[in-house]
Short mmCIF file of C-alpha atoms and ligand atoms in Angstrom, two decimals:
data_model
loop_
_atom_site.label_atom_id
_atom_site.label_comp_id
_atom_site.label_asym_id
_atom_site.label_seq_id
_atom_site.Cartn_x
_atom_site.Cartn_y
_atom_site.Cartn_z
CA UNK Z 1438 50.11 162.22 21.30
CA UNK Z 1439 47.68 159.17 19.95
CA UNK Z 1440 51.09 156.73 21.37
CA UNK Z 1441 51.40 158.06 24.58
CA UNK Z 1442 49.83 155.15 27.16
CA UNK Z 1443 46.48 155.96 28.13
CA UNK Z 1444 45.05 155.15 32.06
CA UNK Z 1445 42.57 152.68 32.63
CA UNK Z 1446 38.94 153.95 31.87
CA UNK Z 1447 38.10 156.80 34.55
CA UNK Z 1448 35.14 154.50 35.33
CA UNK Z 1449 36.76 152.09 36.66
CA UNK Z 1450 37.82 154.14 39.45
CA UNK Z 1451 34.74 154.17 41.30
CA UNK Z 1452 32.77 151.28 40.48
CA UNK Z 1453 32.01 148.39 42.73
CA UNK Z 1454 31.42 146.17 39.57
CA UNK Z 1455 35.17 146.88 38.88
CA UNK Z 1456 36.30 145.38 42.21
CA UNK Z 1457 33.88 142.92 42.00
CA UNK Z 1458 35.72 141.75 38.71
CA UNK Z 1459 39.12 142.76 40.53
CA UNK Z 1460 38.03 140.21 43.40
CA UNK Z 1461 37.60 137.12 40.63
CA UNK Z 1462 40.19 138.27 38.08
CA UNK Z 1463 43.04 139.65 40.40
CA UNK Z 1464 43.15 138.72 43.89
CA UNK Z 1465 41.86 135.43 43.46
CA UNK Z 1466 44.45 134.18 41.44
CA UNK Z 1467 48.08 134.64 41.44
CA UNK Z 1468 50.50 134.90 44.36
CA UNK Z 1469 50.01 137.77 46.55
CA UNK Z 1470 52.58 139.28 49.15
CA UNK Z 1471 51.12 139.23 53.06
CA UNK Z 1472 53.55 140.48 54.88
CA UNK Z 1473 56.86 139.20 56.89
CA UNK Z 1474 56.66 136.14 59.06
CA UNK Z 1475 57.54 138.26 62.24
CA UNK Z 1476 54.03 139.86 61.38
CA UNK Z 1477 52.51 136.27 62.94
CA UNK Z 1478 54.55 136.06 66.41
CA UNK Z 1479 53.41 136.60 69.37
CA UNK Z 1480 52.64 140.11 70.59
CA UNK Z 1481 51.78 140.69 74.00
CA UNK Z 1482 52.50 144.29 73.54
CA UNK Z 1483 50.49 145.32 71.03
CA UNK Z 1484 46.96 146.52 71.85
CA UNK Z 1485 45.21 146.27 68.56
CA UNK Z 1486 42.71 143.10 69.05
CA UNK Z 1487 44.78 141.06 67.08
CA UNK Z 1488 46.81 138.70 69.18
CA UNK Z 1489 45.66 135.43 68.85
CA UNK Z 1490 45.15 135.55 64.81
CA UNK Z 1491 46.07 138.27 62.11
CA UNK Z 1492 42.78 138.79 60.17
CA UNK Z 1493 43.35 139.16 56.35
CA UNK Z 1494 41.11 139.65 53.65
CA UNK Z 1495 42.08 141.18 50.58
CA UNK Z 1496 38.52 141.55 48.95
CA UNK Z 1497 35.69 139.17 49.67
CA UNK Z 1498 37.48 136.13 50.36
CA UNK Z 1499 38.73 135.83 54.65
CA UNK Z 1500 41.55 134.08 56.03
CA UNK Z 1501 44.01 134.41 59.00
CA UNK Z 1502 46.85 133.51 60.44
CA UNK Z 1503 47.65 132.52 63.65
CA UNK Z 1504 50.38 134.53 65.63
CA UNK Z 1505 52.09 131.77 67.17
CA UNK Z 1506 55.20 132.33 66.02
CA UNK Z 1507 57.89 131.83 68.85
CA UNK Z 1508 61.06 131.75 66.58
CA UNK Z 1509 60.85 133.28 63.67
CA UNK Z 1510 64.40 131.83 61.85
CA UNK Z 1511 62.73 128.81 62.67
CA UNK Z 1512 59.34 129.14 60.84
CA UNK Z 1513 59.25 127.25 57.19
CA UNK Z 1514 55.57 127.79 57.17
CA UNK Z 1515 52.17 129.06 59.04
CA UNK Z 1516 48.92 127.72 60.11
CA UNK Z 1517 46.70 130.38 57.85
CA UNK Z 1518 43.03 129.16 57.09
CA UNK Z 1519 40.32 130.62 55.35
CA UNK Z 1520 37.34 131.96 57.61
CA UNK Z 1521 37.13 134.84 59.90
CA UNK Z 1522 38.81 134.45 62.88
CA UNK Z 1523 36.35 135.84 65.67
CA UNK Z 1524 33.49 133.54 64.15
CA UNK Z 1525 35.14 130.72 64.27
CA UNK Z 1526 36.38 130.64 68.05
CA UNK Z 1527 33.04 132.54 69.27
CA UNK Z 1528 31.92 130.50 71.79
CA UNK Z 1529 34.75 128.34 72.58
CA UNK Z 1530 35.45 127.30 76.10
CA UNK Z 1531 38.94 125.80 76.16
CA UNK Z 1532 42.23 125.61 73.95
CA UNK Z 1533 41.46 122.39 72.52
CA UNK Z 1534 38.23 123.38 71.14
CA UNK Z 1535 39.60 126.72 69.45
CA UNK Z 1536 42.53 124.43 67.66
CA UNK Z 1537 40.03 121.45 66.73
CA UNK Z 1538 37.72 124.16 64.95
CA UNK Z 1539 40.78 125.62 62.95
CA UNK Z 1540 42.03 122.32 62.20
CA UNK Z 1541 38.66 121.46 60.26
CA UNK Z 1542 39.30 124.93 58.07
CA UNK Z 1543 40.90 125.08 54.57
CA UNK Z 1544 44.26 125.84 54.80
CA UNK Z 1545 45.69 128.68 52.73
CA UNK Z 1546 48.34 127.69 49.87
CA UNK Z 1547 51.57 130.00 51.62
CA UNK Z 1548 55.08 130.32 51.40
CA UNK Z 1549 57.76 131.75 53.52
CA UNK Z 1550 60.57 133.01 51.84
CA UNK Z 1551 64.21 132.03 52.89
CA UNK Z 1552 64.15 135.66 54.41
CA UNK Z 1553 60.66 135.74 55.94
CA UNK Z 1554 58.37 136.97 53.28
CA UNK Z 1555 55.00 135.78 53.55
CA UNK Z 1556 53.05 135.16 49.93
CA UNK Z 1557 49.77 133.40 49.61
CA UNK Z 1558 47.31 132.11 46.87
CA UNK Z 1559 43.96 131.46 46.58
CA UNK Z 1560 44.09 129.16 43.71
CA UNK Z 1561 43.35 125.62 45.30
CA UNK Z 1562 46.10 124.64 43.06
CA UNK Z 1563 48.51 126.46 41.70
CA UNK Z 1564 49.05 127.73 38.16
CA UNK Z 1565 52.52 128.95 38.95
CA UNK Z 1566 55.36 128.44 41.36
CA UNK Z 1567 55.86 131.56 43.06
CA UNK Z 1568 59.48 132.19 41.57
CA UNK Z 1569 57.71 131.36 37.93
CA UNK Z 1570 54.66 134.11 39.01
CA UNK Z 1571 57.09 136.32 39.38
CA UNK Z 1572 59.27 135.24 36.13
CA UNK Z 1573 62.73 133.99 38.13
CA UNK Z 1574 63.60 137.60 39.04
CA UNK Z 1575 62.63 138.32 42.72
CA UNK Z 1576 64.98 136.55 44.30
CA UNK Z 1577 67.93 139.39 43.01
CA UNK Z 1578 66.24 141.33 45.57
CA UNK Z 1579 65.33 139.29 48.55
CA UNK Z 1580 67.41 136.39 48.21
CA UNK Z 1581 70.32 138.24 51.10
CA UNK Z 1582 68.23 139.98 52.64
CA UNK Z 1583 67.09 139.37 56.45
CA UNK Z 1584 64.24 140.62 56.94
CA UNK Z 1585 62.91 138.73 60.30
CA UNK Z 1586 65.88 140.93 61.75
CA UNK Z 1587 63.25 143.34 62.82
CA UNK Z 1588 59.82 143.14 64.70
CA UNK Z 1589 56.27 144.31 64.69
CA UNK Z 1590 56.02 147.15 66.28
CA UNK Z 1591 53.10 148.85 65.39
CA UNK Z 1592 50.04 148.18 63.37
CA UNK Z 1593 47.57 150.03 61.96
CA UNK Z 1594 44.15 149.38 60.19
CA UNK Z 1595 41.73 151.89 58.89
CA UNK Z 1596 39.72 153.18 55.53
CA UNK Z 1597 40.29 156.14 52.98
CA UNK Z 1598 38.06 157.20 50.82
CA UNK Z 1599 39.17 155.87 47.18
CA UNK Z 1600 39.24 153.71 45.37
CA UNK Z 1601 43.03 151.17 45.75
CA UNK Z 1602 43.66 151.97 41.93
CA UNK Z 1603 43.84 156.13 42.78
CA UNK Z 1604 46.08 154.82 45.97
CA UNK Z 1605 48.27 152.76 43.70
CA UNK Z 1606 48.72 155.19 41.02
CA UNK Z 1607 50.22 157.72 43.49
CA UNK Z 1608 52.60 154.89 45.36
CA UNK Z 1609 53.72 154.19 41.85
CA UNK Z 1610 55.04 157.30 40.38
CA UNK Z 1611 57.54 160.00 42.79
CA UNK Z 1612 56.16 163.01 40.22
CA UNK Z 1613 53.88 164.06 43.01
CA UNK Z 1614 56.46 163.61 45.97
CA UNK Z 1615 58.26 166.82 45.65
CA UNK Z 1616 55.24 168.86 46.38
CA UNK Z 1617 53.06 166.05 48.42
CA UNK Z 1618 56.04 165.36 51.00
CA UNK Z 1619 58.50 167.56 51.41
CA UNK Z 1620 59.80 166.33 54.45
CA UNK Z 1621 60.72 162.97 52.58
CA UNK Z 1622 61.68 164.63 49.54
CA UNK Z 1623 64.17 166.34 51.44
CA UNK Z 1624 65.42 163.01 52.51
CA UNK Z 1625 65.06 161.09 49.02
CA UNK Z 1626 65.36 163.39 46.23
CA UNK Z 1627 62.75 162.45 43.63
CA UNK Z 1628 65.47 163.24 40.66
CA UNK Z 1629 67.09 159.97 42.19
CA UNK Z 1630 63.84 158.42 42.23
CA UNK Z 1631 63.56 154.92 39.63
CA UNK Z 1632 60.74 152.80 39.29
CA UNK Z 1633 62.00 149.49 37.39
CA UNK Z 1634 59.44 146.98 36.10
CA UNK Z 1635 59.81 143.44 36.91
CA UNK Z 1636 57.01 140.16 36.37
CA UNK Z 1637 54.42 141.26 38.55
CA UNK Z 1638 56.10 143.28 40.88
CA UNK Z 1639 58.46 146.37 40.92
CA UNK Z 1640 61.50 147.73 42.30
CA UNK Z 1641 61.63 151.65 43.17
CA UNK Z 1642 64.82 153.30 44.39
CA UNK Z 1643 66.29 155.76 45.91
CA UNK Z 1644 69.65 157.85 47.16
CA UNK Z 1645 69.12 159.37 49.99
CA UNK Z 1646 70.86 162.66 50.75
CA UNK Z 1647 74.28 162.18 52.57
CA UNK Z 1648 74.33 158.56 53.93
CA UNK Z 1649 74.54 156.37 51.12
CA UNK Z 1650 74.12 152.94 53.14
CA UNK Z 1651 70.18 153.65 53.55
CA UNK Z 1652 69.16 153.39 50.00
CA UNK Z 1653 65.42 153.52 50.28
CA UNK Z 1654 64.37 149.69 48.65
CA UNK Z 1655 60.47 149.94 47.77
CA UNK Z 1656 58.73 146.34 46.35
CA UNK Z 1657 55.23 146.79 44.58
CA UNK Z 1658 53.38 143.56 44.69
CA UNK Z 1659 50.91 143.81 42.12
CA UNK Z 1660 48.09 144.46 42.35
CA UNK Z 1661 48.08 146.62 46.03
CA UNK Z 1662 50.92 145.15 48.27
CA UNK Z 1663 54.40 146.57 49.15
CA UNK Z 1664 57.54 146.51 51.61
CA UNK Z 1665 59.39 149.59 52.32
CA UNK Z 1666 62.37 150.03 53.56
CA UNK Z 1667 63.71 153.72 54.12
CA UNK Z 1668 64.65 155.83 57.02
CA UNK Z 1669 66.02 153.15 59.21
CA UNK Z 1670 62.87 151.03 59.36
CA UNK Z 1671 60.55 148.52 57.18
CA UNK Z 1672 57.34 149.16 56.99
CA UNK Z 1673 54.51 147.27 54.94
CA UNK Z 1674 50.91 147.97 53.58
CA UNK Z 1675 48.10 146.25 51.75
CA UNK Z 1676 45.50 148.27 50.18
CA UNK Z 1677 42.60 146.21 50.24
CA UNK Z 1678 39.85 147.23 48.39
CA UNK Z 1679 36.14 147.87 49.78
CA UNK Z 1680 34.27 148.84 47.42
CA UNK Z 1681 34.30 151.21 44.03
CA UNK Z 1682 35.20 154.53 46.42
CA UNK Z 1683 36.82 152.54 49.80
CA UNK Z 1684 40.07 150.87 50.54
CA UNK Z 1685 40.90 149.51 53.73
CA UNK Z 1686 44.39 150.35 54.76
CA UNK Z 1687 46.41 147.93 56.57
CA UNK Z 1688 49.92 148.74 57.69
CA UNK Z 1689 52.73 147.31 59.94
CA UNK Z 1690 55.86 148.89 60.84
CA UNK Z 1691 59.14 146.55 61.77
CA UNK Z 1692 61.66 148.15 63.25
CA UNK Z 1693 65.02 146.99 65.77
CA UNK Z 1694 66.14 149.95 67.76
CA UNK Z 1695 65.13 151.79 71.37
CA UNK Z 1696 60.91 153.01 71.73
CA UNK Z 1697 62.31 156.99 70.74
CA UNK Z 1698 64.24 155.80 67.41
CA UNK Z 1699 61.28 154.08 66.37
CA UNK Z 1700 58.60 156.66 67.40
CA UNK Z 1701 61.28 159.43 65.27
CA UNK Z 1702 60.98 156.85 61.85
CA UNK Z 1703 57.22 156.10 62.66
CA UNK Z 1704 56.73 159.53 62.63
CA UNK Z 1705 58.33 159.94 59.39
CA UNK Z 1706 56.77 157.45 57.56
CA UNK Z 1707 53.14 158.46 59.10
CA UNK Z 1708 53.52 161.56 57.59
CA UNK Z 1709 53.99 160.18 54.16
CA UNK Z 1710 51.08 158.02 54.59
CA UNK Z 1711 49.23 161.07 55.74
CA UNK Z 1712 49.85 163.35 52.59
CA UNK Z 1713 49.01 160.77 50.36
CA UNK Z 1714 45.72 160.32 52.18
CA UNK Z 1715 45.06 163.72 51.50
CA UNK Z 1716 45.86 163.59 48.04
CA UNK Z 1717 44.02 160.41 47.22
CA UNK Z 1718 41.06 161.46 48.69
CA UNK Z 1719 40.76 165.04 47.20
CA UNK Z 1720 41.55 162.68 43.94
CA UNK Z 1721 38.74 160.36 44.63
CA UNK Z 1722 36.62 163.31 44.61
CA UNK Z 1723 37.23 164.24 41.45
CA UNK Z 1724 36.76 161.22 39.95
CA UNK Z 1725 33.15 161.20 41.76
CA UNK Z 1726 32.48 164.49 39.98
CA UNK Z 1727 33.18 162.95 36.80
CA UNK Z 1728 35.32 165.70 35.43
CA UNK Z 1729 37.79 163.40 34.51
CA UNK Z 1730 37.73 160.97 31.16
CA UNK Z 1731 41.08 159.14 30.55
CA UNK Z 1732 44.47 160.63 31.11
CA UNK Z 1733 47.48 160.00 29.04
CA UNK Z 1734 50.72 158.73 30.92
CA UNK Z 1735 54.56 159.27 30.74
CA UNK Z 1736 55.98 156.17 29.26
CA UNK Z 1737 59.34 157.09 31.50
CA UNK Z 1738 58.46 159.36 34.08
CA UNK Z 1739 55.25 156.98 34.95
CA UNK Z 1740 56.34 153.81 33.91
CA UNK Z 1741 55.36 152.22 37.39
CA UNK Z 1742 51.66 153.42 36.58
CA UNK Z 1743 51.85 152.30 32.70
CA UNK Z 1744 53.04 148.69 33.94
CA UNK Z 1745 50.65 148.03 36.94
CA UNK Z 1746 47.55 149.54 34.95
CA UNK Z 1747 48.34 147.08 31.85
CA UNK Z 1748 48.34 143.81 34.43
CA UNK Z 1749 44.81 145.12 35.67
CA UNK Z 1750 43.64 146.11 31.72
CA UNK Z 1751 45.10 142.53 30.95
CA UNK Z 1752 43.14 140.64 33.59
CA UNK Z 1753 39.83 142.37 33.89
CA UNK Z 1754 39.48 142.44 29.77
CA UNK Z 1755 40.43 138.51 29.93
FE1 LIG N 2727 53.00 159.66 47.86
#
């Protein structure tokens, strides 16, 4: 039993000294996936306060982007700057001014993929090149794949009650999906289910029942980003910590088809989200009570969990 991978310390899991060293130690170095360029056009139809400028933050460190994006094929990179957003223009009377006060801001190191993935850093100058970060083997995945082919279409933003390494240990393991979702499990079998380890990110897949041309293709970004693509839609989210016991979730859902198709996979995919709410939160809980030490992990079955926990042992024991 002594070999079996052990968790990360169960204090971890609710401590804001943790995230504080997560904030130094994690997100402020390395490359980090955003989201897909299409995420920074221009969206007249959505409602959610955020057309101007897409407000990011992954812990303790603001930036934004602004969604001026009028062709997204044509978009090699985008005018992201550290500062928050609705401070910066408060105030501002015309155009010009708003643009002259960005233009003074730090600009964010970015790049846009060939396909329309959006990664940033916060190291003023970079360590790695982003195909180096994530040792020369992303591109297998990404490299033919469109994926401006779809846009925004919804976006949510809101917080959950744990702590992003509870969220994270659920997203990467599908032990818990037979019982947690059984309307996706129905879908995607979890005996199909493969997590495969890569240089800072991971691959999950899956067969779905029946049609075999919507393989479900799920990218972890370490440490709390992903894209997902199942059920006839691509959805991302970044789990941005708060605090030892908060994450704030922030989601966006591409999709190309008519309002009612898109409502039917929204639907779908919210209820995923939802049940792993549920979970992580009754999860969190225990961890507040304390009943809980260290846990010992399957090196196959949990291999997405042994992998992302030794990055974070690795750079908060550094
Ligand atoms: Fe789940």
């Amino acid at each position: 039993m002594s070999e079996l991978p052990k968790t990360v310390p169960a204090t971890w899991y609710t401590s804001d000294k943790f995230i504080e060293a997560a904030k130094h130690k994690i997100y402020n170095k390395g490359w980090h996936f955003v989201s897909i360029v299409n995420a920074f056009s221009m969206h007249p139809e959505l409602n959610d306060g955020l057309k101007e400028a897409l407000q990011l933050d992954f812990v303790g460190n603001p930036f934004f982007g602004l969604c001026n994006v009028d062709d997204p094929y044509a978009v090699k990179s985008l005018n992201l700057r550290y500062g928050v957003y609705k401070d910066i223009v408060e105030g501002c009377t015309s155009d010009e001014e708003k643009a002259a006060r960005i233009e003074k801001l730090e600009p964010v190191n970015h790049v846009v993929t060939e396909g329309g993935l959006v990664f940033i850093t916060h190291e003023r100058t970079p360590s790695q090149s982003l195909e180096d970060y994530f040792g020369n083997e992303l591109g297998q995945f990404i490299n033919d794949k469109d994926f401006r082919s779809r846009t925004l279409r919804r976006r949510l933003v809101y917080e959950c009650d744990y702590n992003f390494l509870t969220f994270i240990d659920g997203y990467q393991e599908c032990l818990h999906c037979q019982y947690t979702h059984p309307a996706f499990s129905k879908v995607y079998p979890f005996e199909f289910y493969k997590v495969d380890i890569h240089t800072n990110f991971c691959r999950h897949h899956c067969n779905p029942v029946g049609e075999q041309d919507d393989a479900g293709l799920f990218l972890y970004f370490f440490p709390s980003c992903t894209l997902n693509q199942y059920g006839g839609g691509m959805g991302i989210f970044r789990a941005n910590p708060v605090n030892g016991n908060k994450t704030r979730m922030e989601f966006e859902y591409f999709f190309d088809g008519s309002d009612e198709e898109f409502e039917a996979y929204f639907k779908f995919a919210r209820q995923v989200a939802l049940e792993d709410i549920w979970l992580c939160e009754a999860a969190q809980q225990n961890l507040i009570s304390g009943v809980y030490q260290q846990g010992l992990l399957h090196p196959k079955k949990e291999v997405g969990v042994v992998y992302y926990q030794s990055l974070v042992r690795e750079r908060i024991m550094a």
